[in-house]
Short mmCIF file of C-alpha atoms and ligand atoms in Angstrom, two decimals:
data_model
loop_
_atom_site.label_atom_id
_atom_site.label_comp_id
_atom_site.label_asym_id
_atom_site.label_seq_id
_atom_site.Cartn_x
_atom_site.Cartn_y
_atom_site.Cartn_z
CA MET A 1 11.38 -15.80 -21.70
CA ALA A 2 13.72 -17.87 -19.52
CA ALA A 3 12.51 -19.26 -16.22
CA GLY A 4 13.89 -17.62 -13.10
CA GLN A 5 13.04 -17.34 -9.44
CA TRP A 6 11.15 -14.32 -8.16
CA ARG A 7 10.85 -13.15 -4.58
CA ASN A 8 9.09 -10.15 -3.11
CA TRP A 9 10.71 -7.26 -1.21
CA ALA A 10 9.98 -8.74 2.22
CA GLY A 11 10.98 -12.30 1.29
CA THR A 12 7.50 -13.56 2.23
CA ALA A 13 6.60 -14.84 -1.27
CA ILE A 14 8.59 -16.82 -3.81
CA ALA A 15 7.65 -17.88 -7.32
CA ASN A 16 9.26 -20.10 -9.91
CA PRO A 17 7.35 -19.30 -13.09
CA LEU A 18 7.92 -21.56 -16.07
CA ARG A 19 8.53 -18.54 -18.25
CA TRP A 20 8.87 -14.76 -18.16
CA HIS A 21 7.76 -12.15 -20.66
CA ARG A 22 9.06 -8.59 -20.71
CA PRO A 23 6.75 -6.82 -23.16
CA ASN A 24 7.52 -3.41 -24.61
CA ASP A 25 4.07 -2.70 -26.01
CA PRO A 26 0.43 -3.81 -25.60
CA GLY A 27 0.76 -6.15 -28.61
CA GLN A 28 3.48 -8.05 -26.78
CA ILE A 29 1.35 -8.12 -23.61
CA ALA A 30 -1.48 -9.68 -25.66
CA GLU A 31 0.93 -12.16 -27.24
CA ALA A 32 2.20 -13.23 -23.79
CA ILE A 33 -1.38 -13.85 -22.65
CA THR A 34 -2.56 -15.71 -25.77
CA SER A 35 0.55 -17.89 -25.87
CA ALA A 36 -0.13 -18.81 -22.23
CA GLU A 37 -3.71 -19.65 -23.20
CA ARG A 38 -2.48 -21.93 -26.00
CA ASP A 39 -0.30 -23.79 -23.50
CA GLY A 40 -3.02 -23.89 -20.83
CA TYR A 41 -0.96 -21.79 -18.41
CA THR A 42 -2.01 -19.17 -15.90
CA VAL A 43 -0.53 -15.67 -16.07
CA ARG A 44 0.32 -12.96 -13.52
CA ALA A 45 1.56 -9.45 -14.11
CA VAL A 46 4.38 -8.60 -11.74
CA GLY A 47 5.07 -5.07 -10.49
CA SER A 48 7.95 -4.13 -8.18
CA GLY A 49 7.28 -7.03 -5.81
CA HIS A 50 6.43 -4.76 -2.89
CA SER A 51 3.33 -6.65 -1.77
CA PHE A 52 3.81 -8.71 1.36
CA THR A 53 1.09 -11.17 0.37
CA PRO A 54 1.71 -13.72 -2.42
CA ILE A 55 -0.72 -11.76 -4.61
CA ALA A 56 1.84 -11.26 -7.41
CA VAL A 57 3.05 -14.87 -7.45
CA ALA A 58 3.10 -16.19 -11.02
CA GLU A 59 2.62 -19.94 -10.94
CA GLN A 60 3.26 -20.51 -14.64
CA VAL A 61 3.75 -17.38 -16.75
CA ALA A 62 5.02 -14.06 -15.37
CA ILE A 63 4.71 -10.75 -17.20
CA ASP A 64 7.27 -8.22 -16.02
CA LEU A 65 6.20 -4.75 -17.13
CA SER A 66 9.37 -2.88 -16.23
CA GLY A 67 10.07 -2.37 -19.95
CA TRP A 68 6.66 -0.74 -20.43
CA SER A 69 7.19 2.51 -18.59
CA GLY A 70 6.76 6.27 -18.95
CA ILE A 71 4.16 8.96 -19.58
CA ILE A 72 2.33 8.60 -22.90
CA ALA A 73 0.13 11.71 -22.92
CA ALA A 74 -0.53 14.67 -20.66
CA GLU A 75 -3.04 17.51 -20.74
CA THR A 76 -1.70 20.05 -18.31
CA ARG A 77 -4.94 22.06 -18.26
CA SER A 78 -7.21 19.20 -17.21
CA GLY A 79 -4.44 17.32 -15.35
CA LEU A 80 -5.25 14.08 -17.20
CA VAL A 81 -2.09 12.05 -17.64
CA THR A 82 -1.87 8.64 -19.31
CA VAL A 83 0.96 6.45 -18.15
CA ARG A 84 2.27 2.99 -19.07
CA SER A 85 1.42 0.44 -16.41
CA GLY A 86 4.99 -0.53 -15.48
CA THR A 87 5.98 3.04 -14.56
CA THR A 88 7.24 3.28 -11.00
CA LEU A 89 5.77 5.97 -8.78
CA ARG A 90 9.27 7.43 -8.53
CA ALA A 91 9.49 7.86 -12.30
CA LEU A 92 5.90 9.07 -12.43
CA ASN A 93 6.46 11.73 -9.76
CA ALA A 94 9.57 12.95 -11.57
CA GLY A 95 7.75 13.06 -14.91
CA LEU A 96 4.75 14.88 -13.43
CA ALA A 97 7.04 17.44 -11.78
CA THR A 98 8.47 18.40 -15.16
CA LEU A 99 4.88 19.02 -16.33
CA GLY A 100 4.03 21.14 -13.28
CA LEU A 101 1.68 18.40 -12.03
CA ALA A 102 1.51 16.01 -9.07
CA LEU A 103 -0.55 13.18 -7.63
CA GLU A 104 -3.00 14.49 -5.06
CA ASN A 105 -2.00 11.92 -2.45
CA LEU A 106 0.63 9.20 -2.15
CA GLY A 107 1.72 6.43 0.20
CA ASP A 108 5.05 6.51 1.96
CA ILE A 109 7.34 4.94 -0.64
CA ASP A 110 7.64 5.31 -4.41
CA ALA A 111 9.16 2.00 -5.53
CA GLN A 112 5.85 0.49 -6.62
CA THR A 113 4.60 0.44 -10.19
CA ILE A 114 1.44 2.42 -10.83
CA ALA A 115 -0.46 -0.73 -11.86
CA GLY A 116 0.78 -2.73 -8.87
CA ALA A 117 -0.06 0.10 -6.47
CA ILE A 118 -3.63 0.61 -7.66
CA SER A 119 -4.32 -3.11 -8.00
CA THR A 120 -3.91 -3.67 -4.24
CA GLY A 121 -5.54 -0.44 -3.06
CA THR A 122 -2.37 1.42 -2.08
CA HIS A 123 -3.15 4.59 -0.12
CA GLY A 124 -1.61 7.42 1.85
CA THR A 125 -3.37 9.50 4.46
CA GLY A 126 -5.92 12.31 4.33
CA ALA A 127 -9.47 12.41 5.69
CA ARG A 128 -10.78 14.17 2.58
CA LEU A 129 -8.78 12.04 0.12
CA GLY A 130 -8.92 8.50 -1.20
CA GLY A 131 -6.22 6.01 -2.17
CA LEU A 132 -4.35 6.06 -5.48
CA ALA A 133 -7.12 4.18 -7.30
CA THR A 134 -9.56 7.05 -6.64
CA GLN A 135 -7.31 9.26 -8.79
CA ILE A 136 -7.89 7.09 -11.89
CA GLU A 137 -9.91 8.51 -14.76
CA ALA A 138 -9.61 5.56 -17.14
CA LEU A 139 -7.82 2.25 -17.63
CA GLU A 140 -6.85 0.08 -20.54
CA LEU A 141 -6.65 -3.66 -19.93
CA VAL A 142 -5.55 -6.62 -21.99
CA LEU A 143 -8.01 -9.41 -21.25
CA ALA A 144 -7.63 -13.20 -21.18
CA ASP A 145 -8.53 -13.54 -24.89
CA GLY A 146 -5.86 -10.99 -25.87
CA SER A 147 -8.39 -8.23 -26.63
CA THR A 148 -7.93 -4.73 -25.22
CA VAL A 149 -10.71 -2.86 -23.39
CA SER A 150 -10.87 0.71 -22.23
CA CYS A 151 -12.95 1.51 -19.18
CA SER A 152 -13.93 4.61 -17.24
CA ALA A 153 -16.92 5.89 -15.27
CA THR A 154 -18.85 6.14 -18.55
CA GLU A 155 -17.30 3.36 -20.67
CA ARG A 156 -17.78 -0.18 -19.34
CA PRO A 157 -18.32 1.23 -15.82
CA GLU A 158 -18.65 -2.19 -14.19
CA VAL A 159 -15.21 -3.24 -15.46
CA PHE A 160 -13.92 0.13 -14.23
CA ASN A 161 -15.41 -0.38 -10.76
CA ALA A 162 -13.80 -3.79 -10.53
CA ALA A 163 -10.47 -3.08 -12.20
CA ARG A 164 -9.42 0.03 -10.30
CA VAL A 165 -8.58 -2.20 -7.32
CA GLY A 166 -8.55 -5.38 -9.39
CA LEU A 167 -5.94 -7.58 -7.60
CA GLY A 168 -4.51 -8.41 -11.04
CA ALA A 169 -7.52 -10.70 -11.43
CA LEU A 170 -9.23 -9.23 -14.48
CA GLY A 171 -6.45 -8.78 -17.01
CA VAL A 172 -3.16 -7.00 -17.50
CA ILE A 173 -3.47 -3.23 -17.21
CA SER A 174 -1.60 -1.63 -20.09
CA THR A 175 -2.24 2.07 -19.40
CA VAL A 176 -3.64 4.16 -16.56
CA THR A 177 -5.08 7.65 -17.02
CA LEU A 178 -4.74 9.65 -13.83
CA ARG A 179 -6.41 12.85 -12.68
CA CYS A 180 -3.45 14.89 -11.50
CA VAL A 181 -3.40 18.27 -9.79
CA PRO A 182 -1.13 21.28 -10.21
CA ALA A 183 2.18 20.68 -8.44
CA PHE A 184 2.04 21.81 -4.82
CA VAL A 185 4.25 22.30 -1.80
CA LEU A 186 3.51 20.67 1.55
CA SER A 187 4.53 22.01 4.90
CA ALA A 188 5.47 19.15 7.25
CA GLN A 189 5.24 19.35 11.04
CA GLU A 190 6.53 16.23 12.76
CA GLY A 191 7.17 15.51 16.39
CA PRO A 192 6.47 13.36 19.45
CA GLU A 193 3.29 13.92 21.47
CA PRO A 194 1.74 12.00 24.38
CA LEU A 195 -0.36 9.18 22.96
CA GLU A 196 -3.37 10.05 25.15
CA GLN A 197 -3.41 13.56 23.75
CA VAL A 198 -3.15 12.27 20.18
CA LEU A 199 -6.04 9.86 20.69
CA ASP A 200 -8.22 12.49 22.38
CA GLY A 201 -7.66 14.89 19.50
CA PHE A 202 -7.66 12.30 16.72
CA GLU A 203 -11.00 13.11 15.04
CA GLN A 204 -10.41 16.84 15.14
CA GLN A 205 -6.80 16.55 13.94
CA ALA A 206 -7.66 14.15 11.13
CA ASP A 207 -10.22 16.66 9.85
CA ALA A 208 -8.10 19.76 10.40
CA ASN A 209 -5.03 18.62 8.44
CA ASP A 210 -4.71 17.68 4.77
CA HIS A 211 -2.63 14.63 5.70
CA PHE A 212 -2.57 13.44 9.31
CA GLU A 213 -0.88 10.32 10.64
CA PHE A 214 0.88 9.00 13.68
CA TYR A 215 3.18 6.18 14.74
CA TRP A 216 2.80 4.52 18.12
CA PHE A 217 5.65 2.47 19.59
CA PRO A 218 3.83 -0.27 21.52
CA TYR A 219 5.83 0.10 24.76
CA GLY A 220 6.28 3.85 24.65
CA ARG A 221 3.98 6.64 25.86
CA LYS A 222 4.54 8.91 22.95
CA ALA A 223 3.39 8.92 19.38
CA LEU A 224 5.27 10.44 16.47
CA VAL A 225 2.71 12.72 14.81
CA LYS A 226 2.96 13.95 11.23
CA ARG A 227 0.84 16.80 9.89
CA ASN A 228 1.32 17.72 6.24
CA ASN A 229 -0.58 20.66 4.81
CA ARG A 230 -0.60 22.47 1.50
CA VAL A 231 0.92 25.92 1.49
CA PRO A 232 -0.48 28.67 -0.76
CA ALA A 233 0.52 28.35 -4.44
CA GLY A 234 3.75 30.19 -5.20
CA THR A 235 5.27 29.67 -1.73
CA ALA A 236 8.88 28.52 -2.11
CA PRO A 237 9.72 25.22 -0.38
CA GLN A 238 12.06 25.26 2.60
CA PRO A 239 13.45 21.73 2.72
CA LEU A 240 15.76 20.38 5.42
CA SER A 241 19.43 20.83 4.57
CA ALA A 242 21.06 17.94 2.70
CA LEU A 243 23.16 17.20 5.79
CA ARG A 244 20.15 17.09 8.09
CA GLN A 245 18.27 14.89 5.66
CA TYR A 246 21.21 12.52 5.51
CA VAL A 247 21.67 12.39 9.28
CA GLU A 248 17.97 12.07 10.18
CA TYR A 249 16.68 9.85 7.37
CA GLU A 250 19.66 7.74 6.36
CA ILE A 251 21.57 7.51 9.64
CA MET A 252 18.90 7.72 12.36
CA GLU A 253 15.77 6.32 10.74
CA ASN A 254 17.45 3.63 8.68
CA ARG A 255 20.95 2.65 9.78
CA MET A 256 20.55 3.30 13.52
CA PHE A 257 17.10 1.79 13.57
CA GLU A 258 18.42 -1.26 11.69
CA LEU A 259 21.12 -1.67 14.36
CA LEU A 260 18.54 -1.45 17.15
CA CYS A 261 16.37 -4.00 15.35
CA ARG A 262 19.27 -6.41 14.96
CA LEU A 263 20.10 -6.02 18.62
CA GLY A 264 16.48 -6.65 19.58
CA ARG A 265 16.28 -9.70 17.33
CA ALA A 266 19.47 -11.13 18.87
CA VAL A 267 18.45 -10.32 22.48
CA PRO A 268 14.63 -10.22 22.71
CA PRO A 269 14.47 -8.94 26.34
CA LEU A 270 16.06 -5.74 25.00
CA VAL A 271 13.18 -5.06 22.62
CA ARG A 272 10.97 -3.20 25.12
CA PRO A 273 13.69 -0.79 26.30
CA LEU A 274 14.90 -0.32 22.71
CA ASN A 275 11.36 0.39 21.59
CA GLN A 276 10.96 2.92 24.42
CA LEU A 277 14.29 4.45 23.46
CA SER A 278 13.22 4.73 19.81
CA SER A 279 10.08 6.59 20.83
CA SER A 280 11.84 8.89 23.32
CA VAL A 281 14.64 10.10 21.00
CA LEU A 282 12.23 11.39 18.37
CA SER A 283 12.81 15.07 17.84
CA PRO A 284 10.46 17.58 16.23
CA ARG A 285 11.15 18.90 12.76
CA SER A 286 9.37 21.20 10.37
CA TYR A 287 10.14 21.90 6.76
CA SER A 288 8.35 22.20 3.44
CA ASP A 289 9.01 20.62 0.08
CA HIS A 290 7.45 19.52 -3.18
CA SER A 291 4.60 17.17 -2.28
CA HIS A 292 6.11 13.89 -3.40
CA ARG A 293 9.32 14.57 -1.44
CA VAL A 294 7.27 15.01 1.71
CA PHE A 295 5.03 11.97 1.16
CA VAL A 296 7.84 9.59 0.28
CA THR A 297 10.44 8.32 2.75
CA SER A 298 13.41 6.01 2.39
CA ARG A 299 12.78 2.54 3.87
CA THR A 300 15.83 0.32 3.91
CA VAL A 301 15.05 -1.70 7.04
CA ARG A 302 13.18 -4.86 5.99
CA PHE A 303 10.01 -5.82 7.82
CA VAL A 304 6.81 -7.80 7.51
CA GLU A 305 3.51 -5.96 7.67
CA SER A 306 -0.22 -6.32 8.03
CA GLU A 307 -2.66 -3.44 7.61
CA TYR A 308 -6.41 -3.18 8.06
CA ALA A 309 -8.91 -0.45 7.28
CA ILE A 310 -11.50 0.00 10.02
CA PRO A 311 -14.46 2.38 10.36
CA ARG A 312 -12.80 5.62 11.46
CA GLU A 313 -14.92 5.93 14.58
CA ALA A 314 -13.63 2.55 15.84
CA LEU A 315 -10.00 3.69 16.11
CA GLY A 316 -10.07 4.53 19.84
CA GLU A 317 -11.59 1.16 20.76
CA VAL A 318 -9.13 -0.79 18.56
CA LEU A 319 -6.04 1.06 19.73
CA GLY A 320 -7.17 0.72 23.35
CA GLU A 321 -7.43 -3.04 22.90
CA LEU A 322 -4.00 -3.22 21.25
CA ARG A 323 -2.48 -1.21 24.10
CA ARG A 324 -3.95 -3.64 26.61
CA GLN A 325 -2.98 -6.81 24.79
CA VAL A 326 0.29 -6.23 22.90
CA PRO A 327 2.40 -5.88 26.08
CA ARG A 328 1.17 -9.35 27.13
CA LEU A 329 2.50 -11.08 24.00
CA ALA A 330 5.33 -13.53 24.61
CA ASP A 331 7.27 -12.25 21.60
CA PRO A 332 8.04 -8.54 21.80
CA VAL A 333 7.32 -6.10 18.98
CA MET A 334 10.11 -3.97 17.52
CA PHE A 335 8.28 -1.72 15.06
CA PRO A 336 5.70 1.04 15.64
CA VAL A 337 2.04 0.88 14.64
CA GLU A 338 1.17 3.36 11.88
CA VAL A 339 -2.25 5.06 11.86
CA ARG A 340 -3.62 6.87 8.79
CA VAL A 341 -7.02 7.96 7.45
CA ALA A 342 -8.88 8.06 4.14
CA ALA A 343 -12.24 9.20 2.81
CA ALA A 344 -14.95 6.73 1.78
CA ASP A 345 -14.94 5.78 -1.91
CA ASP A 346 -17.07 3.72 -4.30
CA ILE A 347 -14.51 1.26 -5.69
CA TRP A 348 -15.81 -2.27 -5.17
CA LEU A 349 -12.77 -3.83 -3.51
CA SER A 350 -11.28 -0.67 -2.06
CA THR A 351 -10.62 -1.06 1.65
CA ALA A 352 -12.37 2.32 2.11
CA ASN A 353 -15.46 1.31 0.10
CA GLY A 354 -18.50 3.08 1.53
CA ARG A 355 -16.93 4.26 4.76
CA ASP A 356 -14.53 6.87 6.09
CA SER A 357 -11.64 4.76 7.29
CA ALA A 358 -8.73 4.66 9.67
CA TYR A 359 -5.84 2.42 8.66
CA LEU A 360 -3.76 0.58 11.23
CA ALA A 361 -0.55 -0.96 9.99
CA ILE A 362 1.51 -3.28 12.18
CA HIS A 363 5.06 -4.37 11.42
CA GLN A 364 7.75 -6.64 12.74
CA TYR A 365 11.46 -6.71 11.90
CA VAL A 366 12.32 -9.51 9.46
CA GLY A 367 13.37 -12.71 11.17
CA MET A 368 11.54 -11.92 14.44
CA PRO A 369 8.45 -13.92 15.45
CA TYR A 370 5.28 -12.15 14.34
CA ARG A 371 2.53 -14.79 14.08
CA SER A 372 0.91 -14.30 17.50
CA TYR A 373 1.05 -10.49 17.13
CA PHE A 374 -0.54 -10.55 13.69
CA ASP A 375 -3.21 -13.06 14.85
CA LEU A 376 -4.06 -10.87 17.84
CA PHE A 377 -4.26 -7.82 15.59
CA GLU A 378 -6.56 -9.58 13.13
CA SER A 379 -8.92 -10.67 15.91
CA ILE A 380 -9.13 -7.10 17.26
CA VAL A 381 -9.67 -5.37 13.91
CA GLY A 382 -11.96 -8.21 12.78
CA ALA A 383 -14.35 -7.41 15.63
CA VAL A 384 -15.05 -4.00 14.03
CA GLY A 385 -15.35 -5.28 10.45
CA GLY A 386 -11.75 -4.50 9.45
CA ARG A 387 -10.72 -5.03 5.84
CA PRO A 388 -7.16 -6.14 5.08
CA HIS A 389 -4.92 -4.33 2.61
CA TRP A 390 -4.73 -6.71 -0.37
CA GLY A 391 -0.96 -6.39 -0.52
CA LYS A 392 -0.26 -6.84 3.20
CA MET A 393 -0.30 -10.00 5.29
CA HIS A 394 -3.66 -11.34 6.44
CA SER A 395 -5.42 -14.67 6.80
CA LEU A 396 -8.92 -13.94 5.48
CA ASP A 397 -10.62 -16.09 2.85
CA ASP A 398 -13.52 -15.37 0.51
CA GLU A 399 -16.22 -16.15 3.07
CA ARG A 400 -14.90 -13.66 5.58
CA LEU A 401 -14.16 -11.06 2.93
CA ARG A 402 -17.63 -11.30 1.38
CA GLU A 403 -19.12 -10.16 4.73
CA ARG A 404 -16.91 -7.08 4.66
CA TYR A 405 -17.38 -5.95 1.06
CA PRO A 406 -20.93 -5.15 -0.11
CA ARG A 407 -19.90 -5.46 -3.79
CA PHE A 408 -17.80 -8.61 -3.41
CA ASP A 409 -20.03 -10.77 -5.60
CA ASP A 410 -20.30 -8.05 -8.23
CA PHE A 411 -16.53 -8.18 -8.49
CA ARG A 412 -16.64 -11.97 -8.89
CA ARG A 413 -19.36 -11.68 -11.54
CA VAL A 414 -17.37 -9.20 -13.65
CA ARG A 415 -14.27 -11.32 -13.24
CA ALA A 416 -16.16 -14.41 -14.46
CA GLU A 417 -17.33 -12.41 -17.49
CA VAL A 418 -13.90 -11.15 -18.52
CA ASP A 419 -11.80 -14.13 -17.45
CA PRO A 420 -14.10 -17.18 -17.58
CA ALA A 421 -11.24 -19.72 -17.61
CA GLY A 422 -9.27 -18.23 -14.72
CA ARG A 423 -6.26 -17.28 -16.85
CA PHE A 424 -5.10 -14.79 -14.17
CA ASP A 425 -5.50 -17.15 -11.20
CA ASN A 426 -3.02 -17.91 -8.48
CA ALA A 427 -3.30 -19.46 -5.01
CA TYR A 428 -3.82 -16.10 -3.30
CA LEU A 429 -6.77 -15.25 -5.56
CA ARG A 430 -8.26 -18.71 -5.11
CA LYS A 431 -8.19 -18.07 -1.38
CA VAL A 432 -9.48 -14.48 -1.26
CA LEU A 433 -11.98 -14.68 -4.13
CA GLY A 434 -13.02 -18.29 -3.57
CA PRO A 435 -13.87 -21.06 -6.00
CA ARG A 436 -15.28 -20.18 -9.42
CA THR A 437 -18.99 -20.92 -9.78
C1 FAD B 501 8.36 -0.68 2.25
C2 FAD B 501 6.93 -0.71 1.78
C3 FAD B 501 6.14 0.41 1.99
C4 FAD B 501 4.78 0.41 1.57
N1 FAD B 501 4.02 1.52 1.81
C5 FAD B 501 2.72 1.49 1.49
C6 FAD B 501 1.88 2.61 1.76
O1 FAD B 501 2.33 3.66 2.23
N2 FAD B 501 0.54 2.50 1.49
C7 FAD B 501 0.00 1.35 0.98
O2 FAD B 501 -1.20 1.29 0.79
N3 FAD B 501 0.78 0.29 0.67
C8 FAD B 501 2.11 0.34 0.90
N4 FAD B 501 2.90 -0.74 0.58
C9 FAD B 501 2.29 -1.86 -0.15
C10 FAD B 501 2.45 -1.67 -1.67
O3 FAD B 501 2.09 -0.35 -2.06
C11 FAD B 501 1.52 -2.61 -2.44
O4 FAD B 501 1.70 -3.93 -2.03
C12 FAD B 501 1.69 -2.50 -3.96
O5 FAD B 501 0.77 -3.37 -4.58
C13 FAD B 501 3.06 -2.86 -4.47
O6 FAD B 501 3.19 -2.49 -5.83
P1 FAD B 501 4.13 -3.33 -6.78
O7 FAD B 501 4.38 -2.57 -8.03
O8 FAD B 501 5.30 -3.80 -6.04
O9 FAD B 501 3.17 -4.56 -7.16
P2 FAD B 501 3.35 -6.11 -6.90
O10 FAD B 501 3.42 -6.35 -5.45
O11 FAD B 501 4.43 -6.64 -7.76
O12 FAD B 501 1.92 -6.63 -7.45
C14 FAD B 501 0.75 -6.31 -6.76
C15 FAD B 501 -0.46 -6.75 -7.57
O13 FAD B 501 -0.57 -5.94 -8.74
C16 FAD B 501 -0.74 -6.76 -9.86
N5 FAD B 501 -0.22 -6.07 -11.03
C17 FAD B 501 1.00 -5.54 -11.19
N6 FAD B 501 1.08 -5.00 -12.42
C18 FAD B 501 -0.11 -5.20 -13.02
C19 FAD B 501 -0.66 -4.88 -14.30
N7 FAD B 501 0.04 -4.23 -15.23
N8 FAD B 501 -1.93 -5.27 -14.57
C20 FAD B 501 -2.67 -5.93 -13.66
N9 FAD B 501 -2.19 -6.25 -12.44
C21 FAD B 501 -0.94 -5.89 -12.14
C22 FAD B 501 0.00 -8.04 -9.52
O14 FAD B 501 -0.43 -9.12 -10.33
C23 FAD B 501 -0.40 -8.19 -8.09
O15 FAD B 501 -1.67 -8.73 -8.01
C24 FAD B 501 4.25 -0.76 0.95
C25 FAD B 501 5.05 -1.88 0.72
C26 FAD B 501 6.39 -1.85 1.13
C27 FAD B 501 7.25 -3.06 0.89
#
């Protein structure tokens, strides 16, 4: 209950809530909300703090759900698994593995809580697959008046459509029921390829692979391409040796890259050659492993990030514009651009709502100037109707977002119905959802 400062992973958001609650059951979640109501305070649920935007900032009362974790129920035949909202993806993946199950698709880290991840539209890559929220069968939420509602495609479907990517704006999610799949092994093929070739083959490659993505270092000519595909059931995984994993992931991709970033931050004229070096030393590797071990990577180098979903067919135009303009920026860029894909879905505030999407994520090493780069990026992706990831840095307000989401006002309407007094407000929501009517 004591006050205490909170900051997010990237250090881009800080909160000083007046009090904290760490509930261990839905009754305590309800009590935290109703006591805030009695005192006239706003409330935010806090996940692992891995959003770059101030979306999780609790201005008055914070609810930390780390004590409300674990799998509650699992039906291995149907794959339906109900999980407490504070469960991290790491714990969830481990728990599912013991049941012979897995999530169909994942992003590239596993530190997030399940509720935090779905609430911002967290996604991985795969042209036939959606983000994590598309894998939800049902949700249970504690609302502003302390009551609990269940929702699914057939039970309170409007709340379901809003709450799957709900920005923490409708209530506190207490449980999530996920549609899981039998555990599977992915074969991973990774290696550098000329960027031109990757762009020419992008549409075909995105369709031909279960999970296709690439990283482009802005001053290099090569892209690091990753193709992950399911292998037939029963095939034994052939992971990289522990030594190779240590050398390539921990030493090269984290510690060495961190050193290069520090050098670039201290001596900016070195950034271009260092960036070219980073892209030229990439070596190919192929292995296979249990799906979550292939999806998830270790990320110890801190960065700031913005990511937009654009109509998939606009990727060539957008990347072409970035290639022309990024080299002209006064402040050089240390990190690569990440490109992923996802299938269209029907979730109201999902970045892939109604359209097959390509995701472009841009990053900069912490402590290096990024404003002009991120502004340039937003103007380029904005020209093709780009939609920002709710958990990654962007400058859009409700007026601009309304133009990009056909169901934006439906979301606001459902929110007004379930939280008429704005119990779950914070400054970020006031900006992106606009004033209450
Ligand atoms: C290194 C790194 C890698 C990343 N990789 C990816 C990636 O591959 N793909 C991708 O799409 N994103 C990625 N992200 C972004 C990240 O997945 C999202 O920002 C995600 O929301 C973070 O989850 P969290 O548990 O930290 O939630 P927080 O950031 O703590 O909270 C996010 C939102 O969820 C709400 N929330 C949390 N718990 C609840 C609850 N119980 N009920 C209601 N609302 C709740 C909060 O109020 C807030 O609005 C990455 C971020 C980092 C730092």
